[in-house]
Short mmCIF file of C-alpha atoms in Angstrom, two decimals:
data_model
loop_
_atom_site.label_atom_id
_atom_site.label_comp_id
_atom_site.label_asym_id
_atom_site.label_seq_id
_atom_site.Cartn_x
_atom_site.Cartn_y
_atom_site.Cartn_z
CA MET A 1 -7.36 34.17 4.81
CA THR A 2 -4.30 32.39 3.41
CA GLU A 3 -1.33 34.63 2.73
CA PRO A 4 -0.12 34.60 -0.89
CA VAL A 5 3.02 32.56 -1.51
CA SER A 6 5.55 33.03 -4.27
CA GLU A 7 6.35 30.58 -7.05
CA SER A 8 9.73 30.04 -5.42
CA ALA A 9 8.24 29.23 -2.01
CA GLY A 10 9.33 25.95 -0.42
CA SER A 11 7.36 23.00 -1.73
CA ALA A 12 6.36 21.57 1.65
CA PRO A 13 4.84 24.81 3.07
CA THR A 14 3.04 25.45 -0.21
CA ARG A 15 1.57 21.98 -0.34
CA ARG A 16 0.49 22.33 3.27
CA ALA A 17 -1.24 25.59 2.29
CA VAL A 18 -3.06 23.72 -0.50
CA LEU A 19 -4.21 21.08 1.97
CA ASP A 20 -5.36 23.74 4.44
CA LEU A 21 -7.45 25.45 1.75
CA LEU A 22 -9.07 22.17 0.73
CA LYS A 23 -9.85 21.39 4.35
CA ARG A 24 -11.39 24.81 5.02
CA ASN A 25 -13.22 25.31 1.74
CA GLY A 26 -13.93 21.84 0.39
CA GLU A 27 -13.63 21.17 -3.34
CA GLN A 28 -11.55 23.75 -5.19
CA THR A 29 -10.56 24.36 -8.78
CA VAL A 30 -7.01 25.12 -9.86
CA ALA A 31 -8.07 28.73 -10.47
CA GLN A 32 -9.51 29.08 -6.96
CA LEU A 33 -6.40 27.64 -5.36
CA GLY A 34 -4.15 29.77 -7.53
CA ALA A 35 -6.03 32.95 -6.61
CA ALA A 36 -5.86 32.17 -2.89
CA LEU A 37 -2.16 31.29 -2.95
CA GLY A 38 -0.94 33.76 -5.53
CA LEU A 39 0.34 30.97 -7.76
CA SER A 40 0.02 30.29 -11.46
CA GLY A 41 -2.12 27.41 -12.70
CA VAL A 42 1.04 25.52 -13.65
CA GLY A 43 2.43 25.94 -10.14
CA VAL A 44 -0.81 24.79 -8.50
CA ARG A 45 -1.07 21.73 -10.76
CA ARG A 46 2.50 20.75 -9.93
CA HIS A 47 1.69 20.66 -6.22
CA LEU A 48 -1.65 18.93 -6.79
CA GLU A 49 0.00 16.20 -8.85
CA THR A 50 2.42 15.50 -6.01
CA LEU A 51 -0.38 15.43 -3.44
CA GLU A 52 -2.43 13.10 -5.67
CA HIS A 53 0.55 10.79 -6.09
CA VAL A 54 0.90 10.30 -2.32
CA GLY A 55 -2.84 9.80 -1.88
CA LEU A 56 -3.74 13.02 -0.04
CA VAL A 57 -5.80 14.69 -2.79
CA ARG A 58 -8.17 13.38 -5.45
CA GLN A 59 -9.42 14.95 -8.67
CA THR A 60 -13.09 14.83 -9.61
CA THR A 61 -15.49 16.85 -11.75
CA ARG A 62 -18.25 19.30 -10.91
CA PRO A 63 -21.11 20.10 -13.35
CA GLN A 64 -21.31 23.74 -14.44
CA GLY A 65 -24.36 24.46 -16.56
CA ARG A 66 -24.16 23.67 -20.27
CA GLY A 67 -20.38 23.80 -20.44
CA ARG A 68 -17.86 21.11 -19.77
CA PRO A 69 -17.64 19.93 -16.15
CA ALA A 70 -15.00 21.70 -14.08
CA TYR A 71 -12.13 19.73 -12.61
CA VAL A 72 -12.05 20.13 -8.85
CA TYR A 73 -9.77 18.82 -6.14
CA ALA A 74 -10.62 17.56 -2.68
CA LEU A 75 -8.93 15.82 0.22
CA THR A 76 -8.98 12.05 0.41
CA GLU A 77 -9.65 10.31 3.71
CA MET A 78 -5.89 10.10 4.18
CA GLY A 79 -5.70 13.84 3.58
CA HIS A 80 -8.35 14.50 6.22
CA ASP A 81 -6.36 12.36 8.65
CA LEU A 82 -3.52 14.89 8.56
CA PHE A 83 -5.68 17.23 10.62
CA PRO A 84 -6.32 16.73 14.34
CA ARG A 85 -9.19 14.48 15.29
CA ASN A 86 -9.98 14.01 18.97
CA TYR A 87 -11.29 10.46 18.71
CA HIS A 88 -9.33 9.51 21.81
CA GLN A 89 -11.21 12.12 23.85
CA LEU A 90 -14.58 10.82 22.73
CA VAL A 91 -13.56 7.20 23.35
CA GLY A 92 -12.27 8.10 26.82
CA GLN A 93 -15.48 9.89 27.70
CA LEU A 94 -17.59 6.96 26.51
CA LEU A 95 -15.51 4.47 28.51
CA GLU A 96 -15.77 6.65 31.61
CA ALA A 97 -19.53 6.87 31.14
CA ALA A 98 -19.77 3.09 30.73
CA THR A 99 -17.80 2.58 33.95
CA SER A 100 -19.92 5.08 35.84
CA GLU A 101 -23.27 3.83 34.61
CA LEU A 102 -22.65 0.10 34.14
CA GLY A 103 -19.55 -0.71 36.17
CA PRO A 104 -15.98 -1.66 35.19
CA GLU A 105 -17.15 -5.08 33.99
CA ALA A 106 -18.99 -3.36 31.17
CA VAL A 107 -15.73 -1.90 29.85
CA GLU A 108 -14.13 -5.33 29.90
CA ARG A 109 -17.08 -6.69 27.94
CA LEU A 110 -16.66 -3.93 25.37
CA PHE A 111 -12.99 -4.78 24.87
CA ASP A 112 -13.83 -8.49 24.78
CA HIS A 113 -16.41 -7.82 22.07
CA ARG A 114 -13.91 -5.73 20.08
CA GLN A 115 -11.31 -8.48 20.35
CA GLN A 116 -13.73 -11.09 19.00
CA GLU A 117 -14.78 -8.82 16.13
CA LEU A 118 -11.14 -8.25 15.15
CA ALA A 119 -10.31 -11.94 15.50
CA GLU A 120 -13.11 -12.83 13.06
CA LEU A 121 -12.06 -10.03 10.71
CA TYR A 122 -8.43 -11.13 10.49
CA ALA A 123 -8.74 -14.89 10.90
CA GLY A 124 -8.56 -15.48 7.15
CA ARG A 125 -5.16 -13.79 7.02
CA THR A 126 -3.62 -15.73 9.90
CA ARG A 127 -5.32 -19.10 10.34
CA GLY A 128 -3.08 -22.04 9.49
CA ARG A 129 -0.14 -19.87 8.39
CA PRO A 130 3.43 -21.08 8.98
CA LEU A 131 5.12 -19.06 11.71
CA PRO A 132 7.08 -16.71 9.39
CA GLU A 133 3.93 -15.90 7.39
CA LEU A 134 1.87 -15.51 10.55
CA ALA A 135 4.32 -13.00 12.03
CA SER A 136 4.41 -11.05 8.76
CA ALA A 137 0.61 -11.04 8.58
CA LEU A 138 0.27 -9.71 12.14
CA ALA A 139 2.79 -6.97 11.39
CA ALA A 140 0.95 -6.04 8.18
CA ILE A 141 -2.39 -5.88 10.00
CA GLN A 142 -1.01 -3.61 12.70
CA ASP A 143 0.82 -1.46 10.17
CA GLU A 144 -2.43 -0.93 8.27
CA ASN A 145 -4.02 0.18 11.54
CA GLY A 146 -1.45 2.90 12.15
CA TYR A 147 1.02 1.14 14.45
CA MET A 148 4.03 1.46 12.10
CA ALA A 149 4.65 -2.25 12.61
CA ASP A 150 7.29 -4.52 11.15
CA CYS A 151 8.48 -8.08 11.53
CA THR A 152 12.02 -9.37 12.01
CA SER A 153 13.60 -12.76 12.58
CA ALA A 154 15.07 -13.18 16.07
CA GLY A 155 16.92 -16.41 15.28
CA ASP A 156 16.17 -19.91 16.55
CA GLY A 157 12.92 -19.82 14.60
CA ASP A 158 11.50 -16.92 16.63
CA PHE A 159 10.02 -13.78 15.09
CA VAL A 160 9.46 -10.34 16.58
CA VAL A 161 6.57 -8.05 15.65
CA SER A 162 7.43 -4.48 16.63
CA GLU A 163 5.04 -1.51 16.78
CA HIS A 164 6.85 1.81 16.56
CA ASN A 165 3.69 3.84 17.15
CA CYS A 166 0.78 3.29 19.52
CA ALA A 167 -2.30 4.26 17.55
CA ILE A 168 -4.40 4.30 20.74
CA ALA A 169 -1.78 5.71 23.12
CA ARG A 170 -4.07 8.04 25.08
CA VAL A 171 -6.77 5.41 25.50
CA ALA A 172 -4.21 2.77 26.51
CA GLY A 173 -2.68 5.17 29.03
CA SER A 174 -5.98 5.37 30.93
CA TRP A 175 -7.30 1.89 30.14
CA PRO A 176 -4.51 -0.72 30.40
CA THR A 177 -7.00 -3.41 29.45
CA ALA A 178 -6.62 -2.16 25.86
CA CYS A 179 -3.02 -3.45 25.86
CA ALA A 180 -4.01 -6.70 27.54
CA HIS A 181 -6.57 -7.31 24.80
CA GLU A 182 -4.02 -6.58 22.08
CA LEU A 183 -1.82 -9.35 23.44
CA ALA A 184 -4.86 -11.63 23.78
CA LEU A 185 -5.84 -10.87 20.18
CA PHE A 186 -2.39 -11.81 18.92
CA GLN A 187 -2.55 -15.05 20.91
CA GLN A 188 -6.00 -15.80 19.54
CA LEU A 189 -4.95 -15.15 15.94
CA ALA A 190 -1.73 -17.12 16.35
CA GLY A 191 -3.56 -20.21 17.64
CA PRO A 192 -2.49 -22.90 20.12
CA GLY A 193 0.61 -23.88 18.15
CA VAL A 194 2.31 -20.53 18.70
CA GLU A 195 3.40 -18.79 21.88
CA VAL A 196 3.13 -14.98 21.87
CA GLU A 197 5.01 -12.97 24.48
CA ARG A 198 5.20 -9.20 24.89
CA ILE A 199 8.85 -8.23 25.35
CA ALA A 200 8.58 -4.42 25.14
CA HIS A 201 5.76 -2.04 25.99
CA ILE A 202 5.41 1.65 25.13
CA GLN A 203 3.16 2.24 28.13
CA ALA A 204 5.96 0.92 30.37
CA GLY A 205 8.42 3.41 28.91
CA ASP A 206 9.91 1.31 26.11
CA PRO A 207 10.40 2.93 22.69
CA VAL A 208 8.26 0.25 21.00
CA CYS A 209 5.71 -2.42 21.73
CA ALA A 210 7.21 -5.74 20.67
CA TYR A 211 5.96 -9.31 20.65
CA VAL A 212 8.01 -12.44 20.14
CA LEU A 213 6.31 -15.35 18.38
CA ARG A 214 7.72 -18.85 18.75
CA ALA A 215 6.50 -22.37 18.16
CA ALA A 216 4.76 -23.84 21.19
CA GLY A 217 5.76 -27.15 22.69
CA GLU A 218 4.02 -30.44 22.26
CA ASN A 219 0.22 -30.31 22.46
CA GLY A 220 0.30 -26.51 22.42
CA ARG A 221 2.27 -26.09 25.68
CA PRO A 222 4.95 -23.35 25.57
CA ARG A 223 8.50 -24.59 25.18
CA PRO A 224 10.61 -24.64 28.32
CA PRO A 225 13.26 -21.85 28.33
CA GLY A 226 16.33 -22.85 26.40
CA ASP A 227 14.56 -25.61 24.51
#
């Protein structure tokens, strides 16, 4: 049972309490939340408005007999993502089972298949793009997928895509091929006119994963160093 909180309670703990109640109980009205938290309706609405604004909570309606529908609040998918989900454990177990039953080649085929699926999914955002737009597009794609990615110019026409979070860190720690396929995916999306090189790697102890993108040499061959 959630302990009552006062109107003067810190905003962050109170909003977390609202999220916890919505996670445990599902859709809730303002009155239900207020009763559980010991807050007035005005206080609850203030916190709900903030949570709606940042995309963690959504308002909907629930029929209630002949009267007007009741307004209820529920977590969005982003709100649910605030709570632990052991996807990495399930993925690890499935990969271990695939190795045991089908051999290590089966795992490679799975990652190959995933790479091709992603390449087809994102090709429209990267194909034929000038290098600056390509680098920005790759950073945007990875940022959308939870890697906290950004793109910066490195001078001399080179661009660096940096990932400040590894969204699959536990899987990558046990299955290095995941990282190899990320590099291969970037190379595939970039095309033969662009060289992609990993220059930092979280799994190797670096604070970020970073890739430098530069124009390839004539006929798609990488430029000699210092060119």
